[in-house]
Short mmCIF file of C-alpha atoms in Angstrom, two decimals:
data_model
loop_
_atom_site.label_atom_id
_atom_site.label_comp_id
_atom_site.label_asym_id
_atom_site.label_seq_id
_atom_site.Cartn_x
_atom_site.Cartn_y
_atom_site.Cartn_z
CA MET A 7 31.60 -32.79 -90.81
CA LEU A 8 31.18 -36.54 -91.30
CA TYR A 9 27.56 -37.66 -91.04
CA LEU A 10 26.80 -41.31 -90.49
CA ILE A 11 23.17 -41.75 -91.35
CA GLY A 12 21.18 -44.86 -90.54
CA LEU A 13 18.78 -46.16 -93.17
CA GLY A 14 16.99 -48.49 -90.76
CA LEU A 15 15.33 -51.65 -91.97
CA ALA A 16 12.90 -50.68 -94.72
CA LYS A 17 12.50 -48.01 -97.39
CA GLY A 18 11.74 -44.70 -95.71
CA ASP A 19 13.16 -45.58 -92.28
CA MET A 20 15.86 -42.90 -92.52
CA PRO A 21 15.41 -40.10 -89.91
CA TYR A 22 13.63 -37.19 -91.55
CA ARG A 23 16.19 -34.68 -90.27
CA ALA A 24 18.76 -36.34 -92.55
CA LYS A 25 17.11 -34.80 -95.60
CA GLU A 26 18.55 -31.34 -94.95
CA VAL A 27 22.05 -32.79 -94.69
CA LEU A 28 21.69 -34.77 -97.90
CA LYS A 29 21.09 -31.57 -99.82
CA ARG A 30 24.45 -30.03 -98.89
CA ALA A 31 26.68 -33.10 -98.46
CA GLU A 32 28.58 -35.39 -100.80
CA LEU A 33 26.88 -38.77 -100.50
CA PHE A 34 28.08 -42.34 -100.13
CA ALA A 35 26.18 -45.51 -99.32
CA GLU A 36 27.46 -48.88 -98.30
CA SER A 37 25.73 -51.91 -99.63
CA TYR A 38 27.29 -55.00 -98.16
CA THR A 39 26.33 -55.58 -94.54
CA SER A 40 22.61 -55.43 -94.97
CA PHE A 41 19.85 -55.28 -97.49
CA ILE A 42 19.55 -51.77 -98.78
CA GLY A 43 17.37 -51.97 -101.83
CA ASP A 44 18.33 -50.03 -104.97
CA GLU A 45 14.86 -48.56 -104.95
CA TYR A 46 15.46 -47.05 -101.51
CA ILE A 47 18.76 -45.47 -102.57
CA GLU A 48 17.18 -44.16 -105.78
CA GLU A 49 14.35 -42.54 -103.82
CA ILE A 50 16.91 -40.71 -101.67
CA GLU A 51 18.93 -39.69 -104.73
CA LYS A 52 15.81 -38.18 -106.24
CA GLU A 53 15.00 -36.32 -103.05
CA ALA A 54 18.60 -35.05 -102.67
CA GLY A 55 18.90 -34.25 -106.38
CA LYS A 56 22.28 -35.91 -106.71
CA GLU A 57 24.06 -39.21 -107.11
CA ILE A 58 24.92 -41.43 -104.15
CA LYS A 59 28.23 -43.24 -104.64
CA ARG A 60 28.05 -46.91 -103.76
CA LEU A 61 30.78 -48.42 -101.61
CA GLU A 62 31.77 -52.06 -101.45
CA ARG A 63 33.27 -53.41 -98.25
CA SER A 64 36.81 -53.33 -99.70
CA ASP A 65 36.18 -49.76 -100.88
CA LEU A 66 35.21 -48.60 -97.45
CA GLU A 67 38.20 -50.16 -95.76
CA GLU A 68 40.57 -48.62 -98.33
CA LYS A 69 38.80 -45.32 -98.68
CA ALA A 70 38.04 -44.62 -95.01
CA SER A 71 41.06 -42.34 -94.79
CA GLU A 72 40.14 -40.49 -98.00
CA ILE A 73 36.49 -40.03 -97.00
CA VAL A 74 37.40 -38.77 -93.52
CA GLY A 75 40.00 -36.43 -95.06
CA LYS A 76 37.32 -34.88 -97.28
CA ALA A 77 35.03 -34.46 -94.26
CA ARG A 78 37.57 -32.14 -92.66
CA ASP A 79 36.59 -29.26 -94.93
CA ARG A 80 33.11 -30.12 -96.14
CA ASP A 81 30.02 -32.16 -95.42
CA ILE A 82 30.20 -35.84 -96.24
CA ALA A 83 27.35 -38.24 -95.47
CA VAL A 84 27.67 -42.01 -95.45
CA LEU A 85 24.37 -43.91 -95.49
CA THR A 86 24.32 -47.31 -93.86
CA GLY A 87 21.65 -49.94 -93.28
CA GLY A 88 20.31 -50.40 -89.74
CA ASP A 89 21.81 -48.34 -86.93
CA PRO A 90 25.18 -47.00 -88.15
CA LEU A 91 27.57 -47.93 -85.35
CA ILE A 92 26.55 -51.55 -84.86
CA ALA A 93 28.43 -53.10 -87.78
CA THR A 94 32.17 -53.08 -87.18
CA THR A 95 32.90 -52.05 -90.75
CA HIS A 96 30.86 -48.87 -90.42
CA LYS A 97 32.59 -48.02 -87.20
CA ILE A 98 35.90 -47.75 -89.08
CA LEU A 99 34.85 -44.35 -90.41
CA PHE A 100 33.73 -43.14 -87.00
CA ILE A 101 37.00 -44.17 -85.35
CA GLU A 102 39.14 -42.74 -88.17
CA ALA A 103 37.32 -39.43 -87.80
CA LYS A 104 37.71 -39.41 -84.01
CA LYS A 105 41.44 -40.16 -84.33
CA ARG A 106 41.95 -37.28 -86.72
CA GLY A 107 39.76 -34.82 -84.86
CA VAL A 108 37.16 -34.62 -87.65
CA ARG A 109 33.70 -33.75 -86.34
CA THR A 110 31.05 -36.43 -86.63
CA GLU A 111 27.32 -36.66 -86.26
CA VAL A 112 25.53 -39.98 -86.07
CA MET A 113 21.85 -40.23 -86.94
CA HIS A 114 20.62 -43.42 -85.35
CA ALA A 115 17.92 -45.51 -87.01
CA GLY A 116 16.11 -48.79 -86.48
CA SER A 117 18.29 -51.84 -85.98
CA ILE A 118 17.43 -55.48 -86.65
CA ILE A 119 18.47 -56.20 -83.04
CA THR A 120 15.76 -54.21 -81.27
CA ALA A 121 13.21 -54.68 -84.09
CA ALA A 122 13.47 -58.48 -84.04
CA ILE A 123 13.46 -58.71 -80.26
CA GLY A 124 10.45 -56.39 -80.11
CA GLU A 125 8.55 -58.34 -82.75
CA SER A 126 9.35 -61.74 -81.23
CA GLY A 127 7.00 -61.27 -78.29
CA LEU A 128 9.79 -62.31 -75.92
CA ASP A 129 10.94 -60.06 -73.08
CA PHE A 130 13.81 -57.82 -74.12
CA TYR A 131 15.46 -58.15 -70.70
CA ARG A 132 15.70 -61.91 -71.00
CA PHE A 133 18.02 -61.96 -74.03
CA GLY A 134 21.65 -62.95 -73.57
CA GLN A 135 24.58 -62.34 -75.87
CA VAL A 136 23.75 -61.90 -79.57
CA ILE A 137 25.48 -64.27 -81.99
CA THR A 138 26.14 -64.31 -85.72
CA ILE A 139 25.97 -67.71 -87.39
CA PRO A 140 28.97 -67.73 -89.75
CA GLU A 141 28.54 -69.00 -93.29
CA TRP A 142 30.76 -72.04 -93.70
CA SER A 143 33.28 -72.32 -96.47
CA GLU A 144 34.92 -75.52 -97.72
CA LYS A 145 37.82 -75.00 -95.35
CA TYR A 146 36.37 -73.10 -92.43
CA LYS A 147 33.45 -74.51 -90.47
CA PRO A 148 33.44 -72.87 -87.04
CA LEU A 149 31.08 -74.29 -84.42
CA SER A 150 31.85 -72.13 -81.39
CA PHE A 151 28.58 -70.17 -81.69
CA TYR A 152 27.05 -73.23 -79.99
CA GLU A 153 28.91 -72.41 -76.78
CA VAL A 154 27.20 -69.02 -76.60
CA ILE A 155 23.74 -70.53 -77.14
CA ASP A 156 24.54 -73.12 -74.47
CA ARG A 157 25.66 -70.46 -72.00
CA ASN A 158 22.63 -68.29 -72.70
CA LEU A 159 20.32 -71.26 -72.10
CA SER A 160 22.15 -72.15 -68.87
CA ASN A 161 21.53 -68.57 -67.75
CA GLY A 162 17.83 -68.75 -68.68
CA GLN A 163 18.43 -66.33 -71.56
CA HIS A 164 17.04 -66.25 -75.09
CA SER A 165 19.53 -66.23 -78.00
CA LEU A 166 19.19 -63.96 -81.02
CA LEU A 167 21.09 -65.45 -83.96
CA LEU A 168 21.90 -63.17 -86.86
CA LEU A 169 22.81 -64.85 -90.13
CA ASP A 170 26.06 -64.11 -91.91
CA TYR A 171 25.72 -61.79 -94.88
CA SER A 172 27.48 -62.69 -98.10
CA GLU A 173 28.44 -59.68 -100.19
CA VAL A 174 29.15 -61.99 -103.11
CA LYS A 175 25.67 -63.53 -103.07
CA GLY A 176 24.03 -60.28 -102.03
CA SER A 177 22.01 -62.07 -99.38
CA SER A 178 22.30 -63.55 -95.93
CA MET A 179 22.71 -67.29 -95.61
CA SER A 180 19.45 -69.22 -95.66
CA ILE A 181 17.60 -70.15 -92.49
CA ARG A 182 17.93 -73.78 -93.56
CA ALA A 183 21.73 -73.57 -93.88
CA ALA A 184 21.97 -71.90 -90.47
CA LEU A 185 19.78 -74.56 -88.86
CA GLU A 186 21.91 -77.29 -90.41
CA GLU A 187 25.00 -75.71 -88.86
CA ILE A 188 23.27 -75.65 -85.48
CA GLU A 189 22.44 -79.35 -85.85
CA ALA A 190 26.05 -80.09 -86.83
CA ALA A 191 27.23 -78.18 -83.75
CA GLU A 192 24.85 -80.22 -81.56
CA ALA A 193 26.22 -83.43 -83.10
CA HIS A 194 29.73 -82.23 -82.25
CA TYR A 195 29.20 -80.92 -78.69
CA ARG A 196 26.40 -83.34 -77.75
CA LYS A 197 25.01 -81.30 -74.88
CA GLY A 198 21.45 -82.06 -75.89
CA ILE A 199 20.35 -78.41 -75.98
CA ILE A 200 18.82 -78.53 -79.47
CA SER A 201 16.98 -81.24 -81.36
CA ARG A 202 14.64 -81.50 -84.34
CA GLY A 203 11.71 -80.92 -82.01
CA THR A 204 13.07 -77.78 -80.31
CA SER A 205 10.68 -74.83 -80.64
CA ILE A 206 12.37 -71.87 -82.28
CA ILE A 207 11.39 -68.55 -83.84
CA VAL A 208 12.42 -67.63 -87.37
CA MET A 209 11.84 -64.25 -89.01
CA LYS A 210 12.38 -62.95 -92.50
CA ASP A 211 12.11 -59.41 -93.88
CA VAL A 212 11.35 -57.88 -90.47
CA SER A 213 9.62 -54.54 -90.92
CA HIS A 214 8.83 -55.10 -94.61
CA GLY A 215 5.38 -55.62 -96.08
CA ASN A 216 6.14 -59.28 -96.77
CA ALA A 217 7.57 -60.00 -93.30
CA GLU A 218 7.27 -63.58 -92.09
CA ARG A 219 7.42 -64.85 -88.54
CA LEU A 220 7.16 -68.46 -87.43
CA TYR A 221 7.23 -70.17 -84.07
CA CYS A 222 7.65 -73.87 -84.74
CA SER A 223 9.98 -76.83 -84.38
CA LEU A 224 13.46 -76.69 -85.87
CA GLU A 225 12.44 -79.46 -88.28
CA GLU A 226 9.38 -77.53 -89.51
CA ALA A 227 11.46 -74.36 -89.92
CA LYS A 228 13.92 -76.28 -92.10
CA GLU A 229 11.13 -77.67 -94.24
CA LYS A 230 9.29 -74.40 -94.68
CA ASP A 231 12.50 -72.63 -95.72
CA LEU A 232 11.32 -69.06 -96.12
CA GLY A 233 13.49 -68.33 -99.15
CA PRO A 234 16.01 -65.52 -99.67
CA GLY A 235 15.93 -62.23 -97.78
CA PRO A 236 17.29 -60.91 -94.49
CA ALA A 237 16.50 -63.53 -91.88
CA LEU A 238 17.26 -64.43 -88.29
CA ILE A 239 16.60 -67.12 -85.73
CA ILE A 240 15.73 -66.91 -82.05
CA ILE A 241 16.34 -69.87 -79.75
CA PRO A 242 14.19 -69.19 -76.72
CA SER A 243 15.05 -70.25 -73.23
CA LYS A 244 12.07 -71.30 -71.07
CA ILE A 245 9.21 -69.03 -72.13
CA SER A 246 7.45 -67.27 -69.25
CA ASP A 247 3.66 -67.22 -68.86
CA VAL A 248 3.51 -63.55 -69.84
CA GLU A 249 5.65 -64.15 -72.93
CA LYS A 250 3.47 -67.13 -73.83
CA GLU A 251 0.32 -65.05 -73.68
CA VAL A 252 1.88 -62.41 -75.92
CA MET A 253 3.14 -64.98 -78.39
CA ASP A 254 -0.24 -66.72 -78.62
CA SER A 255 -1.63 -63.61 -80.28
CA MET A 256 1.33 -63.02 -82.58
CA TYR A 257 2.14 -66.19 -84.47
CA PRO A 258 0.10 -67.93 -87.14
CA ARG A 259 -1.30 -71.26 -85.97
CA MET B 7 -4.76 -49.79 -89.24
CA LEU B 8 -2.77 -49.15 -86.07
CA TYR B 9 0.60 -47.56 -86.75
CA LEU B 10 3.25 -47.65 -84.06
CA ILE B 11 5.80 -45.07 -85.06
CA GLY B 12 9.22 -44.77 -83.45
CA LEU B 13 10.51 -41.28 -82.71
CA GLY B 14 14.07 -42.45 -82.08
CA LEU B 15 16.39 -40.57 -79.76
CA ALA B 16 16.52 -36.97 -80.96
CA LYS B 17 14.29 -34.49 -82.75
CA GLY B 18 13.93 -35.54 -86.38
CA ASP B 19 14.79 -39.21 -85.86
CA MET B 20 11.32 -40.37 -86.94
CA PRO B 21 11.39 -42.40 -90.20
CA TYR B 22 10.53 -40.08 -93.08
CA ARG B 23 7.93 -42.48 -94.46
CA ALA B 24 5.84 -41.82 -91.34
CA LYS B 25 4.97 -38.34 -92.62
CA GLU B 26 2.44 -39.64 -95.14
CA VAL B 27 0.67 -41.63 -92.43
CA LEU B 28 0.54 -38.67 -90.04
CA LYS B 29 -1.47 -36.71 -92.60
CA ARG B 30 -4.32 -39.22 -92.70
CA ALA B 31 -4.26 -40.71 -89.18
CA GLU B 32 -5.55 -39.63 -85.79
CA LEU B 33 -2.44 -39.03 -83.70
CA PHE B 34 -1.39 -39.96 -80.18
CA ALA B 35 1.98 -39.70 -78.46
CA GLU B 36 3.15 -41.23 -75.24
CA SER B 37 5.41 -39.21 -73.05
CA TYR B 38 6.42 -41.27 -70.08
CA THR B 39 9.00 -43.91 -70.90
CA SER B 40 11.53 -41.70 -72.58
CA PHE B 41 12.45 -38.13 -73.25
CA ILE B 42 10.33 -36.85 -76.09
CA GLY B 43 10.74 -33.10 -76.11
CA ASP B 44 7.67 -30.88 -76.55
CA GLU B 45 9.53 -29.14 -79.34
CA TYR B 46 9.82 -32.41 -81.25
CA ILE B 47 6.09 -33.15 -80.90
CA GLU B 48 5.21 -29.59 -81.92
CA GLU B 49 7.35 -29.86 -85.04
CA ILE B 50 5.46 -33.00 -86.05
CA GLU B 51 2.10 -31.39 -85.27
CA LYS B 52 3.01 -28.52 -87.56
CA GLU B 53 4.07 -30.88 -90.31
CA ALA B 54 0.92 -33.00 -89.93
CA GLY B 55 -1.31 -29.95 -89.58
CA LYS B 56 -3.17 -31.34 -86.58
CA GLU B 57 -3.00 -31.91 -82.86
CA ILE B 58 -1.24 -34.90 -81.33
CA LYS B 59 -3.00 -36.15 -78.20
CA ARG B 60 -0.64 -36.83 -75.32
CA LEU B 61 -0.99 -40.06 -73.37
CA GLU B 62 0.19 -40.69 -69.82
CA ARG B 63 1.13 -44.21 -68.81
CA SER B 64 -2.16 -44.75 -66.99
CA ASP B 65 -4.02 -43.42 -70.04
CA LEU B 66 -2.37 -45.88 -72.34
CA GLU B 67 -3.08 -48.85 -70.12
CA GLU B 68 -6.74 -47.84 -69.77
CA LYS B 69 -7.23 -46.62 -73.29
CA ALA B 70 -5.44 -49.41 -75.17
CA SER B 71 -8.74 -51.13 -75.89
CA GLU B 72 -10.38 -47.89 -77.06
CA ILE B 73 -7.45 -46.91 -79.30
CA VAL B 74 -7.26 -50.36 -80.87
CA GLY B 75 -11.05 -50.33 -81.37
CA LYS B 76 -10.77 -47.07 -83.31
CA ALA B 77 -7.98 -48.53 -85.44
CA ARG B 78 -10.33 -51.20 -86.75
CA ASP B 79 -12.05 -48.73 -89.10
CA ARG B 80 -9.57 -45.92 -89.56
CA ASP B 81 -5.90 -45.01 -89.32
CA ILE B 82 -4.55 -44.39 -85.85
CA ALA B 83 -0.88 -43.61 -85.22
CA VAL B 84 0.80 -43.79 -81.82
CA LEU B 85 4.19 -42.10 -81.61
CA THR B 86 6.66 -43.48 -79.10
CA GLY B 87 10.24 -42.63 -78.15
CA GLY B 88 13.01 -45.01 -79.24
CA ASP B 89 12.07 -48.20 -81.08
CA PRO B 90 8.36 -48.84 -80.44
CA LEU B 91 8.26 -52.46 -79.33
CA ILE B 92 11.06 -52.38 -76.76
CA ALA B 93 9.14 -50.82 -73.87
CA THR B 94 6.60 -53.22 -72.40
CA THR B 95 3.98 -50.50 -72.08
CA HIS B 96 4.06 -49.75 -75.80
CA LYS B 97 3.74 -53.41 -76.60
CA ILE B 98 0.32 -53.45 -74.91
CA LEU B 99 -1.18 -51.79 -77.97
CA PHE B 100 0.53 -54.15 -80.36
CA ILE B 101 -0.67 -57.22 -78.47
CA GLU B 102 -4.21 -55.88 -78.06
CA ALA B 103 -4.35 -55.27 -81.81
CA LYS B 104 -3.02 -58.74 -82.63
CA LYS B 105 -5.57 -60.34 -80.28
CA ARG B 106 -8.45 -58.53 -81.94
CA GLY B 107 -7.21 -59.02 -85.47
CA VAL B 108 -6.61 -55.31 -86.07
CA ARG B 109 -3.92 -54.69 -88.66
CA THR B 110 -0.69 -53.11 -87.42
CA GLU B 111 2.38 -51.54 -88.94
CA VAL B 112 5.46 -50.81 -86.88
CA MET B 113 7.95 -48.20 -88.06
CA HIS B 114 11.16 -48.96 -86.24
CA ALA B 115 13.51 -46.16 -85.20
CA GLY B 116 16.75 -45.71 -83.28
CA SER B 117 16.88 -47.24 -79.82
CA ILE B 118 19.07 -46.23 -76.88
CA ILE B 119 20.21 -49.86 -76.73
CA THR B 120 22.01 -50.02 -80.08
CA ALA B 121 22.92 -46.31 -80.06
CA ALA B 122 24.66 -46.48 -76.69
CA ILE B 123 26.44 -49.74 -77.45
CA GLY B 124 27.58 -48.35 -80.82
CA GLU B 125 28.83 -45.12 -79.29
CA SER B 126 30.59 -46.84 -76.38
CA GLY B 127 33.40 -48.19 -78.56
CA LEU B 128 32.86 -51.65 -77.07
CA ASP B 129 32.12 -54.69 -79.21
CA PHE B 130 28.40 -55.23 -79.63
CA TYR B 131 28.82 -59.02 -79.50
CA ARG B 132 30.40 -58.88 -76.06
CA PHE B 133 27.37 -57.45 -74.26
CA GLY B 134 25.37 -59.67 -71.92
CA GLN B 135 21.87 -59.15 -70.61
CA VAL B 136 20.67 -55.54 -70.41
CA ILE B 137 19.52 -54.32 -66.98
CA THR B 138 17.42 -51.44 -65.71
CA ILE B 139 18.54 -49.92 -62.41
CA PRO B 140 15.29 -49.38 -60.48
CA GLU B 141 14.72 -46.12 -58.67
CA TRP B 142 14.40 -46.88 -54.98
CA SER B 143 11.48 -45.76 -52.91
CA GLU B 144 11.34 -45.53 -49.11
CA LYS B 145 9.92 -49.03 -48.92
CA TYR B 146 11.30 -50.82 -51.96
CA LYS B 147 15.03 -51.03 -52.49
CA PRO B 148 15.72 -53.98 -54.79
CA LEU B 149 19.35 -55.06 -55.27
CA SER B 150 18.99 -58.04 -57.57
CA PHE B 151 20.30 -56.15 -60.62
CA TYR B 152 23.72 -56.85 -59.07
CA GLU B 153 23.32 -60.55 -59.80
CA VAL B 154 22.96 -59.85 -63.51
CA ILE B 155 26.07 -57.64 -63.57
CA ASP B 156 27.94 -60.35 -61.67
CA ARG B 157 26.84 -63.04 -64.10
CA ASN B 158 27.69 -60.91 -67.12
CA LEU B 159 31.18 -60.27 -65.72
CA SER B 160 31.68 -63.99 -64.98
CA ASN B 161 30.83 -64.64 -68.62
CA GLY B 162 33.27 -61.97 -69.83
CA GLN B 163 30.34 -59.79 -70.94
CA HIS B 164 29.80 -56.04 -70.71
CA SER B 165 26.67 -54.77 -68.90
CA LEU B 166 24.47 -51.99 -70.24
CA LEU B 167 22.53 -50.42 -67.37
CA LEU B 168 19.51 -48.31 -68.25
CA LEU B 169 18.27 -45.96 -65.56
CA ASP B 170 14.68 -46.06 -64.33
CA TYR B 171 12.48 -43.33 -65.73
CA SER B 172 10.21 -41.45 -63.37
CA GLU B 173 7.07 -40.12 -65.01
CA VAL B 174 6.43 -37.95 -61.96
CA LYS B 175 9.82 -36.24 -62.14
CA GLY B 176 9.86 -36.29 -65.93
CA SER B 177 13.44 -37.56 -65.95
CA SER B 178 15.47 -40.70 -65.43
CA MET B 179 17.17 -41.18 -62.09
CA SER B 180 20.56 -39.48 -61.83
CA ILE B 181 23.79 -41.29 -62.65
CA ARG B 182 24.92 -40.53 -59.11
CA ALA B 183 21.85 -42.18 -57.55
CA ALA B 184 22.30 -45.26 -59.76
CA LEU B 185 25.98 -45.53 -58.82
CA GLU B 186 25.10 -45.27 -55.13
CA GLU B 187 22.65 -48.16 -55.55
CA ILE B 188 25.38 -50.20 -57.24
CA GLU B 189 27.70 -49.47 -54.29
CA ALA B 190 24.97 -50.45 -51.84
CA ALA B 191 24.46 -53.70 -53.76
CA GLU B 192 28.21 -54.41 -53.60
CA ALA B 193 28.14 -53.76 -49.84
CA HIS B 194 25.28 -56.26 -49.56
CA TYR B 195 26.56 -59.07 -51.82
CA ARG B 196 30.29 -58.48 -51.19
CA LYS B 197 31.53 -60.25 -54.30
CA GLY B 198 34.14 -57.59 -54.94
CA ILE B 199 33.09 -56.95 -58.53
CA ILE B 200 32.76 -53.16 -58.22
CA SER B 201 34.69 -50.61 -56.19
CA ARG B 202 35.26 -46.85 -56.22
CA GLY B 203 38.17 -47.40 -58.60
CA THR B 204 36.31 -49.55 -61.15
CA SER B 205 36.46 -48.05 -64.65
CA ILE B 206 33.00 -47.47 -66.06
CA ILE B 207 31.37 -45.64 -68.94
CA VAL B 208 28.61 -43.09 -68.39
CA MET B 209 26.64 -41.39 -71.15
CA LYS B 210 24.06 -38.65 -71.14
CA ASP B 211 21.88 -37.32 -73.96
CA VAL B 212 23.15 -39.87 -76.47
CA SER B 213 22.57 -38.60 -80.01
CA HIS B 214 21.83 -35.03 -78.93
CA GLY B 215 24.04 -32.02 -79.61
CA ASN B 216 25.01 -31.80 -75.94
CA ALA B 217 25.81 -35.53 -75.57
CA GLU B 218 28.36 -36.42 -72.92
CA ARG B 219 30.43 -39.57 -72.67
CA LEU B 220 32.93 -40.39 -69.94
CA TYR B 221 35.20 -43.34 -69.29
CA CYS B 222 36.46 -42.98 -65.75
CA SER B 223 36.37 -44.47 -62.27
CA LEU B 224 33.05 -44.94 -60.49
CA GLU B 225 34.17 -42.35 -57.93
CA GLU B 226 34.94 -39.74 -60.61
CA ALA B 227 31.63 -40.44 -62.35
CA LYS B 228 29.81 -39.79 -59.07
CA GLU B 229 31.66 -36.53 -58.51
CA LYS B 230 31.19 -35.22 -62.04
CA ASP B 231 27.46 -35.97 -61.91
CA LEU B 232 26.35 -35.01 -65.40
CA GLY B 233 23.04 -33.50 -64.30
CA PRO B 234 19.54 -34.29 -65.51
CA GLY B 235 18.75 -35.87 -68.86
CA PRO B 236 18.50 -39.39 -70.26
CA ALA B 237 21.54 -41.24 -69.00
CA LEU B 238 22.99 -44.74 -68.80
CA ILE B 239 25.95 -46.62 -67.42
CA ILE B 240 28.09 -49.37 -68.93
CA ILE B 241 30.12 -51.67 -66.69
CA PRO B 242 32.70 -53.20 -69.00
CA SER B 243 34.12 -56.65 -68.59
CA LYS B 244 37.81 -57.00 -69.54
CA ILE B 245 38.33 -54.65 -72.48
CA SER B 246 40.02 -56.23 -75.50
CA ASP B 247 43.00 -54.65 -77.28
CA VAL B 248 40.83 -53.73 -80.26
CA GLU B 249 38.20 -52.15 -78.04
CA LYS B 250 40.91 -50.27 -76.17
CA GLU B 251 42.29 -48.82 -79.39
CA VAL B 252 38.82 -47.67 -80.41
CA MET B 253 38.09 -46.16 -77.01
CA ASP B 254 41.40 -44.28 -76.91
CA SER B 255 40.17 -42.14 -79.77
CA MET B 256 36.67 -41.63 -78.43
CA TYR B 257 36.82 -40.41 -74.86
CA PRO B 258 38.06 -37.06 -73.54
CA ARG B 259 41.27 -37.39 -71.53
#
């Protein structure tokens, strides 16, 4: 059996029923699509009484076949940040197992998607398509994310923007870098949907003790730069009266 | 401190760090917006060594102020299905606490939103706005959900349709009833976006041992009617080649 076990957002978010499985299974953890602290993994290792093998992204892509092969005869558990089947790279294992008829069990856990939307104060049903802001390289500076924000706004929908995660840096891109890309996209498309004065929401370390949440202008968000850590941006469409009332109680003034 | 603790989708999905809190807090559980089995609540009661008080929807709305008041001086934990801040009714407590300056901690857990999208095989980033299909009464038969499906399809986006939950019946509406409403909406709007032959996904009991997942025509889904239990429908937009390859390995043929 191949178990895909979600670690959620913060230390201790793993479903408690996973503990039984960890005792009998060979354990792997991926470490590249989200922030899984070493401390969290070490706590689980202690509980399970065995080592958890760390996988890099390249490992997982190469070793998917090997891991699934092992799971044919014995219990293998792969621990992943967030909710296991959301990141495409985690899904590789699931699909490989399905193709080869290897039994799977997924233990779902908290995802940044529903956590951030819930903690924003905005209405879940008013969000449009989710977007990842790509980290630019010297040679590749895509801007097409702007088209999704534009379409969401035209539809009266809020946009949740996840920030690209760099395995090399071990962190997501900074809020400031993402906001600069959005400004560059506005300068390119010139549809006038975003300016320095646009009110946006930024969040860092959702669900952690040091979580930060701001509702302010794009310019202020750039200046405050919340520092490293898993972060995201929400570009709201027109905020309803009910949403406004909720938000009034939730954000520092 | 007011703790809002997610119970996720299946028995044992609660974050393991919640266990420490349950020992010292007064416990409440809501039972009306999702399927939280009695067995699951009893297991937690046994673990915590105390009773968990059950709240009906009307209770929660009336008692929000009382519960938050208690949380000013001692630890109160409210257990909720899925991820706590997604359902509007759960958010009432969170907002009330924020307004009155009562400290809160949210423990996020698996949500049907990310679980169902992950298990559908479709690309998370291609989903548009999420919709709830309302259960019709004699006097109130809203059809406007159709407009959201139509817009999602026009944008090349998949639609996740949640099914209204009836506290009275203790179950969500049936897949068959939801599909009949969709057909009635098509007959009303006549945009030709859905017919008996349209390929759709239906899922029941996501994340449970008896989970069912079908990819078939609307007509077949109506005939198979998967019976009672938490269910949902996905109306895919054009499925990409990558999505198709994934789905080929995931659905019974």
